[in-house]
Coordinates of C-alpha atoms in Angstrom, one line a residue:
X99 CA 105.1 99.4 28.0
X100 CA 107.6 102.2 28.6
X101 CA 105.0 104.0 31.1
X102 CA 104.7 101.0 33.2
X103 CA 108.5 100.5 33.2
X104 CA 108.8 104.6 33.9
X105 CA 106.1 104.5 36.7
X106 CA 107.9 102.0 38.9
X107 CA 110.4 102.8 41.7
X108 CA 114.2 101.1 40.7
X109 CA 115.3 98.6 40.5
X110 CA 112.0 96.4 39.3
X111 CA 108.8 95.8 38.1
X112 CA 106.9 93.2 39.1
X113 CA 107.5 90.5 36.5
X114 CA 103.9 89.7 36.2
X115 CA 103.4 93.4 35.1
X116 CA 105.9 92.4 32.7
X117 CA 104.3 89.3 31.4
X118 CA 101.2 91.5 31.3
X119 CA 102.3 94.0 29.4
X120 CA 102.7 91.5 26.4
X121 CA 106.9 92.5 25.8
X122 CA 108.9 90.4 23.5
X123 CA 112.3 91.2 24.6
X124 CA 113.2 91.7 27.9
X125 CA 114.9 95.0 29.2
X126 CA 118.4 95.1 29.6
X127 CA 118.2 95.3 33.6
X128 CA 116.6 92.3 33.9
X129 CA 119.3 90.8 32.2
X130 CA 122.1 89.2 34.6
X131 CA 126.2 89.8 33.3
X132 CA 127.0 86.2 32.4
X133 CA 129.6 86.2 35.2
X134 CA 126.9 86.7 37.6
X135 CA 124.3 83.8 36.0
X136 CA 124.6 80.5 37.7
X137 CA 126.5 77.6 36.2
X138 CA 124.6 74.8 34.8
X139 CA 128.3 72.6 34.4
X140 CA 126.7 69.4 36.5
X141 CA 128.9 68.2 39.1
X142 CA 127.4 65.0 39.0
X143 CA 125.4 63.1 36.9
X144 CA 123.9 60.9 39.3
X145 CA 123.1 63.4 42.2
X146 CA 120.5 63.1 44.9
X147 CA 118.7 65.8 46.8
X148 CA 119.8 65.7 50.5
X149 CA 117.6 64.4 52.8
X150 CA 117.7 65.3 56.7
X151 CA 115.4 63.1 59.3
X152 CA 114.9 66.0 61.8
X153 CA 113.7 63.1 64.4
X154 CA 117.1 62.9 65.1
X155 CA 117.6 66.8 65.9
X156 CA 114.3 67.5 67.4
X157 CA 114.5 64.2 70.3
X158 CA 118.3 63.3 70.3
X159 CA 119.4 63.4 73.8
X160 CA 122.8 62.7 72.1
X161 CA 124.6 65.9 71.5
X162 CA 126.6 64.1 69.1
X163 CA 123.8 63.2 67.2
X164 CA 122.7 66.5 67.6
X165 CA 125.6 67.9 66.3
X166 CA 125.6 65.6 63.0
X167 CA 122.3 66.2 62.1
X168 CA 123.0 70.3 62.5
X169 CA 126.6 69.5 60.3
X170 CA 124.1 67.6 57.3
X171 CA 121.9 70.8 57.3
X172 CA 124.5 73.1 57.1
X173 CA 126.5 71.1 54.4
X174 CA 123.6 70.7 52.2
X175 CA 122.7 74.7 52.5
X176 CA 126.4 75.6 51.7
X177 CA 127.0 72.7 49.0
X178 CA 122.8 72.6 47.1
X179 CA 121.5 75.7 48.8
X180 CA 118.3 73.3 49.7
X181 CA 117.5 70.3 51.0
X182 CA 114.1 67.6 51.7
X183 CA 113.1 67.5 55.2
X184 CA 111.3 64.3 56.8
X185 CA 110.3 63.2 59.8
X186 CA 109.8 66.9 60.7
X187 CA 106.7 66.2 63.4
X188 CA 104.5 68.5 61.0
X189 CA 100.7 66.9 60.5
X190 CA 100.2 65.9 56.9
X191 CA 96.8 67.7 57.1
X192 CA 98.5 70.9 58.2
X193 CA 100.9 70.4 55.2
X194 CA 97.8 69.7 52.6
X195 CA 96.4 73.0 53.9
X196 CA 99.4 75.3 53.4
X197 CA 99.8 73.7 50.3
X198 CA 96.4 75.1 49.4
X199 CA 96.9 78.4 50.6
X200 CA 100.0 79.1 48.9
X201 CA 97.8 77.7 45.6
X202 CA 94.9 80.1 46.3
X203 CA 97.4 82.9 46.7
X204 CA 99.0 82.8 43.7
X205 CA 96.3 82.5 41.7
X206 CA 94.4 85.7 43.0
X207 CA 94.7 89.1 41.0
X208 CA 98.3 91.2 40.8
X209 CA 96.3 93.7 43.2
X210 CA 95.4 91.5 46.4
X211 CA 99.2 89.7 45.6
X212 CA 100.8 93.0 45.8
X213 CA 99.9 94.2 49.4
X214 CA 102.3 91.4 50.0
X215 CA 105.2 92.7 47.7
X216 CA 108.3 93.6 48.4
X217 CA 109.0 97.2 48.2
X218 CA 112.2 98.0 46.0
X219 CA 115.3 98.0 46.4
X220 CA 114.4 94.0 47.4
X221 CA 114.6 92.2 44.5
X222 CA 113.6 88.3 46.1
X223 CA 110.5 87.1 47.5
X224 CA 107.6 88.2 48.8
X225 CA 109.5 89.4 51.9
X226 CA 108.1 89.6 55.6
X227 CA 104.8 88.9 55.9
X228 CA 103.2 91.0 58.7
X229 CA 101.0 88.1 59.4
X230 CA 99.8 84.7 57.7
X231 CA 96.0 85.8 59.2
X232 CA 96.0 88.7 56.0
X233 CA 97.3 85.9 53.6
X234 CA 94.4 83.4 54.8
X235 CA 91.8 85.9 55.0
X236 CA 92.4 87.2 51.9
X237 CA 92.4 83.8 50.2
X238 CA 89.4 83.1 52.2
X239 CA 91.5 79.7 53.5
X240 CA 91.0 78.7 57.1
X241 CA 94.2 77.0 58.1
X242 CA 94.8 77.6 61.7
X243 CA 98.6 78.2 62.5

């Protein structure tokens, strides 16, 4: 296990090396300083994840309207950090599609995954991907974007 940890460039390894490697405690960089860790205190116990209609941002003529929807966005990014969309105009087959894809990716082999990887020092996601025509092709999907 030390070789694999040894042979990758800082900061990471890819955690799925990790789980490979069969480790039973996880090393100390990996670990967060608790002051850094999020904070599971609820705010509320009866919370509900925001919902923006986008109908209203994508054919409001009203600028007002405009502006509210853009002001719900922007309050539920600062205050949940995410939010559900509806009434985006995106085709439910299109959505069934992607959703395949992104199952297909993740369940090919750590080699064909990591021509997507991020290089170090970035530490989230998969990063920019050059293309979604590499993804597809390499999950043998044929979603047309």
């Amino acid at each position: 296990m030390m070789n694999c940890l040894q042979s990758w460039p800082e900061p990471i390894v890819r955690v799925q090396s990790l789980s490979d490697s069969g480790i039973h405690v996880l090393p100390d960089r990996y670990i967060r300083h608790p002051s850094d860790r999020p904070s599971f205190t609820p705010i509320s116990t009866h919370a509900n994840i925001p919902v923006i209609d986008l109908h209203s941002l994508l054919a409001a003529r009203d600028a007002r309207l405009r502006q509210a929807t853009l002001d719900r966005i922007s309050g539920a990014c600062r205050e949940w950090g995410f939010f559900q969309v509806v009434n985006h105009g995106v085709r439910p087959e299109l959505m069934k599609s992607i959703r395949q894809l992104w199952r297909d990716f993740f369940h090919l082999p750590l080699e064909a995954k990591q021509v997507y990887a991020n290089s170090p020092p970035h530490m989230k996601g998969t990063g920019a991907v050059s293309g979604w025509r590499r993804v597809r092709s390499s999950t043998g999907a044929t979603t047309s974007f």
